[in-house]
C-alpha positions as a printed NumPy array, in Angstrom:
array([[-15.708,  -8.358, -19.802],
       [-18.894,  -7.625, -22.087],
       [-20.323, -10.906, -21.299],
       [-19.784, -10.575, -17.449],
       [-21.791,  -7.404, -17.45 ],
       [-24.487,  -8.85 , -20.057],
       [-24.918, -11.59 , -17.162],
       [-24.786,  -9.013, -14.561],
       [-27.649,  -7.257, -16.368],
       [-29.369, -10.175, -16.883],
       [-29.776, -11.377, -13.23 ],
       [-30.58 ,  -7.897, -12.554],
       [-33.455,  -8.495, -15.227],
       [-34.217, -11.437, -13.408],
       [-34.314,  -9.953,  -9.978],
       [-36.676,  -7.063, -10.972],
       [-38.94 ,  -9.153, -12.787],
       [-39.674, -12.213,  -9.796],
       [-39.311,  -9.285,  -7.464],
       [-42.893, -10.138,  -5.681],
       [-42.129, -13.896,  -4.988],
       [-38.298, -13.022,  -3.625],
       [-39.98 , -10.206,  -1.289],
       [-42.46 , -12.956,  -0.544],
       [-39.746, -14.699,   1.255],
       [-38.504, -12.855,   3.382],
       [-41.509, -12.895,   6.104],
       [-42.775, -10.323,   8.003],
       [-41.11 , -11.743,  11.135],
       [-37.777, -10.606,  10.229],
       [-36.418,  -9.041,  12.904],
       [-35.121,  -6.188,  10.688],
       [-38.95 ,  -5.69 ,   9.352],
       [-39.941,  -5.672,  13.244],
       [-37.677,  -3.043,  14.479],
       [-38.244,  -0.365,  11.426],
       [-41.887,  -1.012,  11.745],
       [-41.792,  -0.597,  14.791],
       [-40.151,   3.057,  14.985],
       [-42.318,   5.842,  14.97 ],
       [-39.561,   8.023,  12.921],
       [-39.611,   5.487,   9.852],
       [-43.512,   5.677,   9.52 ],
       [-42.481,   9.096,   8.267],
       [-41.772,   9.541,   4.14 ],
       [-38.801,  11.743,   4.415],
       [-36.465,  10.246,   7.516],
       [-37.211,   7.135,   5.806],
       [-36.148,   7.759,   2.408],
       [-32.8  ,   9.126,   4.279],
       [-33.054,   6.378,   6.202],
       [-32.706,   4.543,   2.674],
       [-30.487,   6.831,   1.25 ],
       [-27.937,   6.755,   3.902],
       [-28.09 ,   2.891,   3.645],
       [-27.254,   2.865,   0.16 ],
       [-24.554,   4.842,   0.809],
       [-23.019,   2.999,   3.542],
       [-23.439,   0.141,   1.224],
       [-21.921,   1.329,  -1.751],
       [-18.986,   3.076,   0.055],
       [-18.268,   0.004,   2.069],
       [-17.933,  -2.079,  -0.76 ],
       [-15.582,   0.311,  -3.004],
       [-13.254,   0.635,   0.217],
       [-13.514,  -3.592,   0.629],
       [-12.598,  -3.869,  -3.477],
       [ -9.914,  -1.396,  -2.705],
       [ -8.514,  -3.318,  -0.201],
       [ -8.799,  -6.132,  -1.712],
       [ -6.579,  -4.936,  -4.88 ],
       [ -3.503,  -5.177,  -2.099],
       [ -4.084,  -9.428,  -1.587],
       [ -3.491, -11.798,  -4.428],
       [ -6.448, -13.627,  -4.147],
       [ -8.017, -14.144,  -7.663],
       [-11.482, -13.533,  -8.102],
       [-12.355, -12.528,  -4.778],
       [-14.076,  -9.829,  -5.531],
       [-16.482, -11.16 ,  -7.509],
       [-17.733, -12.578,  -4.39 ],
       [-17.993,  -8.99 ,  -2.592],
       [-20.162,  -7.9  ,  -5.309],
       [-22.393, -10.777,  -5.237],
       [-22.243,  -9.948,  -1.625],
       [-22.604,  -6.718,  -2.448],
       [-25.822,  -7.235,  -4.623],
       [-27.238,  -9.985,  -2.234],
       [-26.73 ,  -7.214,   0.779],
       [-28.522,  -4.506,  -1.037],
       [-31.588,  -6.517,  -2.397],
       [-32.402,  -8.02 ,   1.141],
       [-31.626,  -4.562,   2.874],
       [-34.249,  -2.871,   0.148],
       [-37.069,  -5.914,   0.927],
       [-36.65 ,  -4.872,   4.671],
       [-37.098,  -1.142,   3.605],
       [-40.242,  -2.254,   1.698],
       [-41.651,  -4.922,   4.088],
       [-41.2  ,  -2.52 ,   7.093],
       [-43.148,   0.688,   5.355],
       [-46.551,   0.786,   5.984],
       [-47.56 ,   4.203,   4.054],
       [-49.614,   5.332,   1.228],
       [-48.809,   4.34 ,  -2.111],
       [-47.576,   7.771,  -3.463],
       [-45.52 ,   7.9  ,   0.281],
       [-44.255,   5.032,  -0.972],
       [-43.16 ,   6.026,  -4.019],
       [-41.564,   9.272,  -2.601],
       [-39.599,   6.798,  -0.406],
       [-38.403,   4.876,  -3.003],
       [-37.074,   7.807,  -5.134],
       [-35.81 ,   9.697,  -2.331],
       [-33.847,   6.552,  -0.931],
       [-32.588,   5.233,  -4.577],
       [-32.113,   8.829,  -5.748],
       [-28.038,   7.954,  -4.318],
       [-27.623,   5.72 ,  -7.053],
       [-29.091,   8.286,  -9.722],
       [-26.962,  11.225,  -8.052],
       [-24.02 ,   8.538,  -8.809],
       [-24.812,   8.057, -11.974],
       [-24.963,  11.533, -12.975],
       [-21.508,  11.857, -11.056],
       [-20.155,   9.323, -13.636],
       [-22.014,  10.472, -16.425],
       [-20.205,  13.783, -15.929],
       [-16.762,  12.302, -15.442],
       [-16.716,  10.675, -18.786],
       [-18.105,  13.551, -20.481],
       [-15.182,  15.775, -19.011],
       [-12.701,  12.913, -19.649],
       [ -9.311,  14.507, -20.825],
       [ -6.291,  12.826, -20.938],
       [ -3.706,  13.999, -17.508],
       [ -0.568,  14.387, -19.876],
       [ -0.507,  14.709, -23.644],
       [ -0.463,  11.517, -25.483],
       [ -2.414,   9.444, -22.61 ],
       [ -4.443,   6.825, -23.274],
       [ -8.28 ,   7.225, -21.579],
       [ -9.736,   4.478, -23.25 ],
       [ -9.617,   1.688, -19.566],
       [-11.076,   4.972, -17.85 ],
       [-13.966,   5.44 , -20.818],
       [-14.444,   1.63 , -20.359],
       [-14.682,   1.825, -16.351],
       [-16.893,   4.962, -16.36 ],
       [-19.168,   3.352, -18.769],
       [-19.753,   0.028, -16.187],
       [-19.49 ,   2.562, -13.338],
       [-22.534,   4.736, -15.169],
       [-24.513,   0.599, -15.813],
       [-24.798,  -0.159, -12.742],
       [-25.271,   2.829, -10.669],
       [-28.059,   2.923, -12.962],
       [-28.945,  -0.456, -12.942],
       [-28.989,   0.213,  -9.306],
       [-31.555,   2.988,  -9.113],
       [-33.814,   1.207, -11.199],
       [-34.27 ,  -1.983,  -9.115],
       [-33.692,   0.151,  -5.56 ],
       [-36.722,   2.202,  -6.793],
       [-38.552,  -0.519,  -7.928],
       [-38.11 ,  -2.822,  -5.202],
       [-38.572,   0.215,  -2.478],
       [-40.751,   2.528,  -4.585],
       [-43.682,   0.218,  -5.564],
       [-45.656,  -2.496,  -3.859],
       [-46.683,  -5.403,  -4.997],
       [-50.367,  -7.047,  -4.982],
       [-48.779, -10.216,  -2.908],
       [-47.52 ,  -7.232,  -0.232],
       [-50.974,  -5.709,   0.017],
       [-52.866,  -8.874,   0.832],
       [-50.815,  -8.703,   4.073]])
């Protein structure tokens, strides 16, 4: 399991880092890009960052209720491929967010904290859970709900950190344009 989320980290790493040349391709004629640059209300730095917020949300929620469902079919490995999904869905929803916005820099920033600031709020959430982890009856074992708190609290955080990135800053290839 410890190598699974080293990877997982990893190709996070890797995500972050060649961040400017995966934006790059996505182009500015996405139709997505088109219709949020478009609107008048997403020009503005705090419907936006809700805008971004909400998204995450509607991500993150969407997947946990898919994975939950999925625990009812007996199809191995399965969801492994919602999270990629998962992962995939939220990097090219956050490009769009960043392609579309066409405000200052420290706008920009504001949108990216305020939008990504769901996945800190989350990881708070979880950081407080396994603080106040107590066992339900005497003599239970909490050591599988340490463990999944602990992933829960790496990648919620993991999360922020490359929403806000890829949302919060631009790049020098995005400015050219």
């Amino acid at each position: 399991m410890s190598s699974i989320l080293l990877i997982g980290l990893i190709v996070m790493l890797f995500i972050i880092f060649f961040k400017a040349l995966i934006i790059e391709m996505f182009g500015i004629k996405n139709k997505f890009v088109k219709k949020l640059k478009n609107a008048e209300w997403f020009q503005k730095t705090w419907p936006a960052g809700m805008f971004l917020f909400a998204l995450n949300a509607v991500l993150f929620f969407f997947t946990c209720l898919l994975l939950y469902v999925l625990t009812f079919l007996p199809i191995p490995y399965i969801h492994w491929v919602i999270m990629l999904f998962a992962v995939i869905s939220s990097v090219f929803s956050w490009i769009v967010v960043n392609k579309a916005w066409q405000g200052t820099k420290k706008n920009r920033f504001k949108l990216g904290f305020i939008g990504s600031s769901f996945y800190l709020i989350l990881t708070i959430v979880f950081i407080y859970g396994f603080m106040s982890l107590k066992p339900a009856y005497p003599g239970e074992d909490t050591f599988m709900s340490a463990i999944g708190l602990v992933f829960a609290i790496i990648v919620t955080a993991i999360a922020f950190i490359a929403c806000f990135v890829y949302t919060g800053f631009s790049g020098k290839a995005m400015d050219r344009k």
